[in-house]
mmCIF file with all atom_site columns, C-alpha atoms in Angstrom:
data_model
loop_
_atom_site.group_PDB
_atom_site.id
_atom_site.type_symbol
_atom_site.label_atom_id
_atom_site.label_alt_id
_atom_site.label_comp_id
_atom_site.label_asym_id
_atom_site.label_entity_id
_atom_site.label_seq_id
_atom_site.pdbx_PDB_ins_code
_atom_site.Cartn_x
_atom_site.Cartn_y
_atom_site.Cartn_z
_atom_site.occupancy
_atom_site.B_iso_or_equiv
_atom_site.pdbx_formal_charge
_atom_site.auth_seq_id
_atom_site.auth_comp_id
_atom_site.auth_asym_id
_atom_site.auth_atom_id
_atom_site.pdbx_PDB_model_num
ATOM 1   C CA . MET K 1 1   ? -116.894 -30.391 -73.725 1.00 52.00 ? 1   MET K CA 1
ATOM 2   C CA . ALA K 1 2   ? -117.608 -26.740 -74.479 1.00 59.00 ? 2   ALA K CA 1
ATOM 3   C CA . GLN K 1 3   ? -119.804 -26.488 -71.370 1.00 73.00 ? 3   GLN K CA 1
ATOM 4   C CA . LEU K 1 4   ? -117.007 -27.835 -69.194 1.00 71.00 ? 4   LEU K CA 1
ATOM 5   C CA . HIS K 1 5   ? -114.597 -25.335 -70.743 1.00 64.00 ? 5   HIS K CA 1
ATOM 6   C CA . ASP K 1 6   ? -117.050 -22.477 -70.078 1.00 68.00 ? 6   ASP K CA 1
ATOM 7   C CA . LEU K 1 7   ? -117.577 -23.551 -66.467 1.00 76.00 ? 7   LEU K CA 1
ATOM 8   C CA . ARG K 1 8   ? -113.842 -23.848 -65.817 1.00 75.00 ? 8   ARG K CA 1
ATOM 9   C CA . LEU K 1 9   ? -113.232 -20.436 -67.356 1.00 70.00 ? 9   LEU K CA 1
ATOM 10  C CA . ARG K 1 10  ? -116.064 -18.862 -65.367 1.00 75.00 ? 10  ARG K CA 1
ATOM 11  C CA . LEU K 1 11  ? -114.706 -20.366 -62.133 1.00 79.00 ? 11  LEU K CA 1
ATOM 12  C CA . LEU K 1 12  ? -111.193 -19.135 -62.901 1.00 74.00 ? 12  LEU K CA 1
ATOM 13  C CA . VAL K 1 13  ? -112.347 -15.582 -63.567 1.00 72.00 ? 13  VAL K CA 1
ATOM 14  C CA . GLN K 1 14  ? -114.586 -15.529 -60.480 1.00 79.00 ? 14  GLN K CA 1
ATOM 15  C CA . GLN K 1 15  ? -111.747 -16.817 -58.306 1.00 78.00 ? 15  GLN K CA 1
ATOM 16  C CA . GLU K 1 16  ? -109.439 -14.160 -59.675 1.00 73.00 ? 16  GLU K CA 1
ATOM 17  C CA . SER K 1 17  ? -111.986 -11.384 -59.084 1.00 71.00 ? 17  SER K CA 1
ATOM 18  C CA . GLU K 1 18  ? -112.476 -12.628 -55.502 1.00 77.00 ? 18  GLU K CA 1
ATOM 19  C CA . HIS K 1 19  ? -108.717 -12.638 -55.026 1.00 75.00 ? 19  HIS K CA 1
ATOM 20  C CA . ILE K 1 20  ? -108.479 -9.070  -56.318 1.00 72.00 ? 20  ILE K CA 1
ATOM 21  C CA . SER K 1 21  ? -111.371 -7.848  -54.184 1.00 71.00 ? 21  SER K CA 1
ATOM 22  C CA . ASN K 1 22  ? -109.946 -9.508  -51.056 1.00 76.00 ? 22  ASN K CA 1
ATOM 23  C CA . SER K 1 23  ? -106.485 -8.059  -51.603 1.00 73.00 ? 23  SER K CA 1
ATOM 24  C CA . GLN K 1 24  ? -107.715 -4.482  -52.207 1.00 68.00 ? 24  GLN K CA 1
ATOM 25  C CA . PRO K 1 25  ? -111.275 -4.264  -50.873 1.00 64.00 ? 25  PRO K CA 1
ATOM 26  C CA . SER K 1 26  ? -111.404 -0.540  -50.192 1.00 71.00 ? 26  SER K CA 1
ATOM 27  C CA . ASP K 1 27  ? -110.097 1.015   -53.392 1.00 71.00 ? 27  ASP K CA 1
ATOM 28  C CA . LEU K 1 28  ? -111.006 -1.432  -56.155 1.00 69.00 ? 28  LEU K CA 1
ATOM 29  C CA . ASP K 1 29  ? -114.075 -1.332  -58.360 1.00 74.00 ? 29  ASP K CA 1
ATOM 30  C CA . LEU K 1 30  ? -114.481 -4.746  -59.993 1.00 73.00 ? 30  LEU K CA 1
ATOM 31  C CA . SER K 1 31  ? -116.750 -3.346  -62.688 1.00 77.00 ? 31  SER K CA 1
ATOM 32  C CA . ILE K 1 32  ? -113.851 -1.157  -63.827 1.00 73.00 ? 32  ILE K CA 1
ATOM 33  C CA . VAL K 1 33  ? -111.517 -4.165  -63.825 1.00 76.00 ? 33  VAL K CA 1
ATOM 34  C CA . GLN K 1 34  ? -114.070 -6.107  -65.853 1.00 81.00 ? 34  GLN K CA 1
ATOM 35  C CA . ALA K 1 35  ? -114.475 -3.262  -68.362 1.00 81.00 ? 35  ALA K CA 1
ATOM 36  C CA . ARG K 1 36  ? -110.708 -2.930  -68.815 1.00 77.00 ? 36  ARG K CA 1
ATOM 37  C CA . CYS K 1 37  ? -110.345 -6.676  -69.322 1.00 81.00 ? 37  CYS K CA 1
ATOM 38  C CA . LEU K 1 38  ? -113.073 -6.595  -71.941 1.00 85.00 ? 38  LEU K CA 1
ATOM 39  C CA . CYS K 1 39  ? -111.341 -3.768  -73.806 1.00 83.00 ? 39  CYS K CA 1
ATOM 40  C CA . TRP K 1 40  ? -108.028 -5.654  -73.906 1.00 81.00 ? 40  TRP K CA 1
ATOM 41  C CA . LEU K 1 41  ? -109.675 -8.953  -74.836 1.00 85.00 ? 41  LEU K CA 1
ATOM 42  C CA . THR K 1 42  ? -111.527 -7.280  -77.687 1.00 88.00 ? 42  THR K CA 1
ATOM 43  C CA . LEU K 1 43  ? -108.337 -5.712  -79.036 1.00 86.00 ? 43  LEU K CA 1
ATOM 44  C CA . LEU K 1 44  ? -106.557 -9.053  -78.794 1.00 86.00 ? 44  LEU K CA 1
ATOM 45  C CA . ALA K 1 45  ? -109.391 -10.867 -80.602 1.00 89.00 ? 45  ALA K CA 1
ATOM 46  C CA . GLU K 1 46  ? -109.346 -8.264  -83.373 1.00 90.00 ? 46  GLU K CA 1
ATOM 47  C CA . ALA K 1 47  ? -105.572 -8.622  -83.734 1.00 89.00 ? 47  ALA K CA 1
ATOM 48  C CA . HIS K 1 48  ? -105.953 -12.391 -84.066 1.00 90.00 ? 48  HIS K CA 1
ATOM 49  C CA . GLU K 1 49  ? -108.631 -11.922 -86.715 1.00 92.00 ? 49  GLU K CA 1
ATOM 50  C CA . ASP K 1 50  ? -106.316 -9.561  -88.626 1.00 92.00 ? 50  ASP K CA 1
ATOM 51  C CA . GLN K 1 51  ? -103.540 -12.158 -88.427 1.00 92.00 ? 51  GLN K CA 1
ATOM 52  C CA . ALA K 1 52  ? -105.951 -14.793 -89.747 1.00 93.00 ? 52  ALA K CA 1
ATOM 53  C CA . ASN K 1 53  ? -106.910 -12.562 -92.668 1.00 94.00 ? 53  ASN K CA 1
ATOM 54  C CA . ASP K 1 54  ? -103.249 -11.839 -93.459 1.00 94.00 ? 54  ASP K CA 1
ATOM 55  C CA . ALA K 1 55  ? -102.368 -15.540 -93.377 1.00 94.00 ? 55  ALA K CA 1
ATOM 56  C CA . GLU K 1 56  ? -105.347 -16.334 -95.583 1.00 94.00 ? 56  GLU K CA 1
ATOM 57  C CA . GLY K 1 57  ? -104.283 -13.657 -98.039 1.00 95.00 ? 57  GLY K CA 1
ATOM 58  C CA . LYS K 1 58  ? -100.826 -15.253 -98.214 1.00 94.00 ? 58  LYS K CA 1
ATOM 59  C CA . GLY K 1 59  ? -102.376 -18.657 -98.898 1.00 95.00 ? 59  GLY K CA 1
ATOM 60  C CA . ASP K 1 60  ? -101.364 -20.158 -95.543 1.00 95.00 ? 60  ASP K CA 1
ATOM 61  C CA . THR K 1 61  ? -104.660 -21.843 -94.715 1.00 93.00 ? 61  THR K CA 1
ATOM 62  C CA . GLU K 1 62  ? -103.335 -23.783 -91.722 1.00 94.00 ? 62  GLU K CA 1
ATOM 63  C CA . GLN K 1 63  ? -101.959 -20.653 -90.064 1.00 93.00 ? 63  GLN K CA 1
ATOM 64  C CA . ALA K 1 64  ? -105.156 -18.743 -90.878 1.00 93.00 ? 64  ALA K CA 1
ATOM 65  C CA . MET K 1 65  ? -107.249 -21.455 -89.240 1.00 94.00 ? 65  MET K CA 1
ATOM 66  C CA . GLY K 1 66  ? -105.054 -21.332 -86.127 1.00 92.00 ? 66  GLY K CA 1
ATOM 67  C CA . TRP K 1 67  ? -105.370 -17.552 -85.785 1.00 91.00 ? 67  TRP K CA 1
ATOM 68  C CA . PHE K 1 68  ? -109.109 -17.738 -86.431 1.00 93.00 ? 68  PHE K CA 1
ATOM 69  C CA . ALA K 1 69  ? -109.568 -20.487 -83.815 1.00 93.00 ? 69  ALA K CA 1
ATOM 70  C CA . ASP K 1 70  ? -107.677 -18.350 -81.295 1.00 90.00 ? 70  ASP K CA 1
ATOM 71  C CA . SER K 1 71  ? -109.891 -15.352 -82.060 1.00 91.00 ? 71  SER K CA 1
ATOM 72  C CA . MET K 1 72  ? -112.991 -17.498 -81.519 1.00 92.00 ? 72  MET K CA 1
ATOM 73  C CA . ARG K 1 73  ? -111.631 -18.681 -78.158 1.00 90.00 ? 73  ARG K CA 1
ATOM 74  C CA . LEU K 1 74  ? -111.070 -15.066 -77.197 1.00 89.00 ? 74  LEU K CA 1
ATOM 75  C CA . ARG K 1 75  ? -114.657 -14.229 -78.205 1.00 91.00 ? 75  ARG K CA 1
ATOM 76  C CA . ASP K 1 76  ? -115.806 -17.070 -75.922 1.00 91.00 ? 76  ASP K CA 1
ATOM 77  C CA . VAL K 1 77  ? -113.761 -15.568 -73.086 1.00 87.00 ? 77  VAL K CA 1
ATOM 78  C CA . ILE K 1 78  ? -115.314 -12.158 -73.764 1.00 89.00 ? 78  ILE K CA 1
ATOM 79  C CA . GLN K 1 79  ? -118.796 -13.692 -73.476 1.00 89.00 ? 79  GLN K CA 1
ATOM 80  C CA . VAL K 1 80  ? -117.891 -15.338 -70.169 1.00 86.00 ? 80  VAL K CA 1
ATOM 81  C CA . VAL K 1 81  ? -116.319 -12.178 -68.723 1.00 84.00 ? 81  VAL K CA 1
ATOM 82  C CA . THR K 1 82  ? -119.320 -10.128 -69.857 1.00 86.00 ? 82  THR K CA 1
ATOM 83  C CA . SER K 1 83  ? -121.740 -12.478 -68.126 1.00 85.00 ? 83  SER K CA 1
ATOM 84  C CA . ILE K 1 84  ? -119.957 -12.534 -64.756 1.00 81.00 ? 84  ILE K CA 1
ATOM 85  C CA . GLU K 1 85  ? -122.014 -10.932 -62.031 1.00 81.00 ? 85  GLU K CA 1
ATOM 86  C CA . ILE K 1 86  ? -120.114 -8.437  -59.925 1.00 75.00 ? 86  ILE K CA 1
ATOM 87  C CA . PRO K 1 87  ? -121.469 -8.489  -56.352 1.00 69.00 ? 87  PRO K CA 1
ATOM 88  C CA . LEU K 1 88  ? -122.179 -5.279  -54.523 1.00 61.00 ? 88  LEU K CA 1
ATOM 89  C CA . PRO K 1 89  ? -119.371 -4.420  -52.119 1.00 60.00 ? 89  PRO K CA 1
ATOM 90  C CA . GLU K 1 90  ? -120.161 -5.037  -48.488 1.00 61.00 ? 90  GLU K CA 1
ATOM 91  C CA . SER K 1 91  ? -120.639 -1.875  -46.503 1.00 51.00 ? 91  SER K CA 1
ATOM 92  C CA . THR K 1 92  ? -119.774 -1.569  -42.831 1.00 46.00 ? 92  THR K CA 1
ATOM 93  C CA . ASP K 1 93  ? -122.279 1.294   -42.552 1.00 47.00 ? 93  ASP K CA 1
ATOM 94  C CA . LEU K 1 94  ? -125.154 -1.087  -43.206 1.00 46.00 ? 94  LEU K CA 1
ATOM 95  C CA . ASP K 1 95  ? -123.932 -3.476  -40.509 1.00 48.00 ? 95  ASP K CA 1
ATOM 96  C CA . ASN K 1 96  ? -124.152 -0.725  -37.890 1.00 49.00 ? 96  ASN K CA 1
ATOM 97  C CA . ASN K 1 97  ? -127.741 0.311   -38.706 1.00 50.00 ? 97  ASN K CA 1
ATOM 98  C CA . ASP K 1 98  ? -130.628 -1.334  -36.886 1.00 48.00 ? 98  ASP K CA 1
ATOM 99  C CA . GLY K 1 99  ? -132.115 -4.003  -39.150 1.00 48.00 ? 99  GLY K CA 1
ATOM 100 C CA . SER K 1 100 ? -130.932 -2.480  -42.393 1.00 46.00 ? 100 SER K CA 1
ATOM 101 C CA . ASP K 1 101 ? -128.354 -5.249  -42.916 1.00 47.00 ? 101 ASP K CA 1
ATOM 102 C CA . GLU K 1 102 ? -131.207 -7.499  -44.010 1.00 48.00 ? 102 GLU K CA 1
ATOM 103 C CA . LEU K 1 103 ? -132.277 -5.043  -46.700 1.00 44.00 ? 103 LEU K CA 1
ATOM 104 C CA . PHE K 1 104 ? -130.456 -6.750  -49.596 1.00 44.00 ? 104 PHE K CA 1
ATOM 105 C CA . ASN K 1 105 ? -130.189 -10.337 -48.297 1.00 49.00 ? 105 ASN K CA 1
ATOM 106 C CA . ASN K 1 106 ? -132.623 -11.737 -50.858 1.00 49.00 ? 106 ASN K CA 1
ATOM 107 C CA . GLU K 1 107 ? -131.299 -9.693  -53.782 1.00 48.00 ? 107 GLU K CA 1
ATOM 108 C CA . PRO K 1 108 ? -129.100 -11.351 -56.429 1.00 50.00 ? 108 PRO K CA 1
ATOM 109 C CA . PRO K 1 109 ? -125.698 -9.790  -57.215 1.00 51.00 ? 109 PRO K CA 1
ATOM 110 C CA . MET K 1 110 ? -125.644 -7.043  -59.842 1.00 48.00 ? 110 MET K CA 1
ATOM 111 C CA . SER K 1 111 ? -124.618 -7.961  -63.350 1.00 49.00 ? 111 SER K CA 1
ATOM 112 C CA . ALA K 1 112 ? -122.067 -5.736  -65.063 1.00 47.00 ? 112 ALA K CA 1
#
């Protein structure tokens, strides 16, 4: 079940990054978007962990477990977002050169 969840999450994030890159292809750096998302996700996971610790300190075990489970889900999302490969942007300059458009055809996308 966890594998299915990871695959669905990965697909969702990749679809969203494709949507973003298609809507603003000239002035958007997906690696910057990915880095910003990771910063916010990390802050959110830390806040959930703090909430879990506060609830535990108050003796509310059920609430603490809920906050902790949420923080673990966020950590899973962080791992998925970290592992997403950001493809190199297509360049029209390469298309106009003689034969150079085949230069990177066999190369895998870069990982951020």
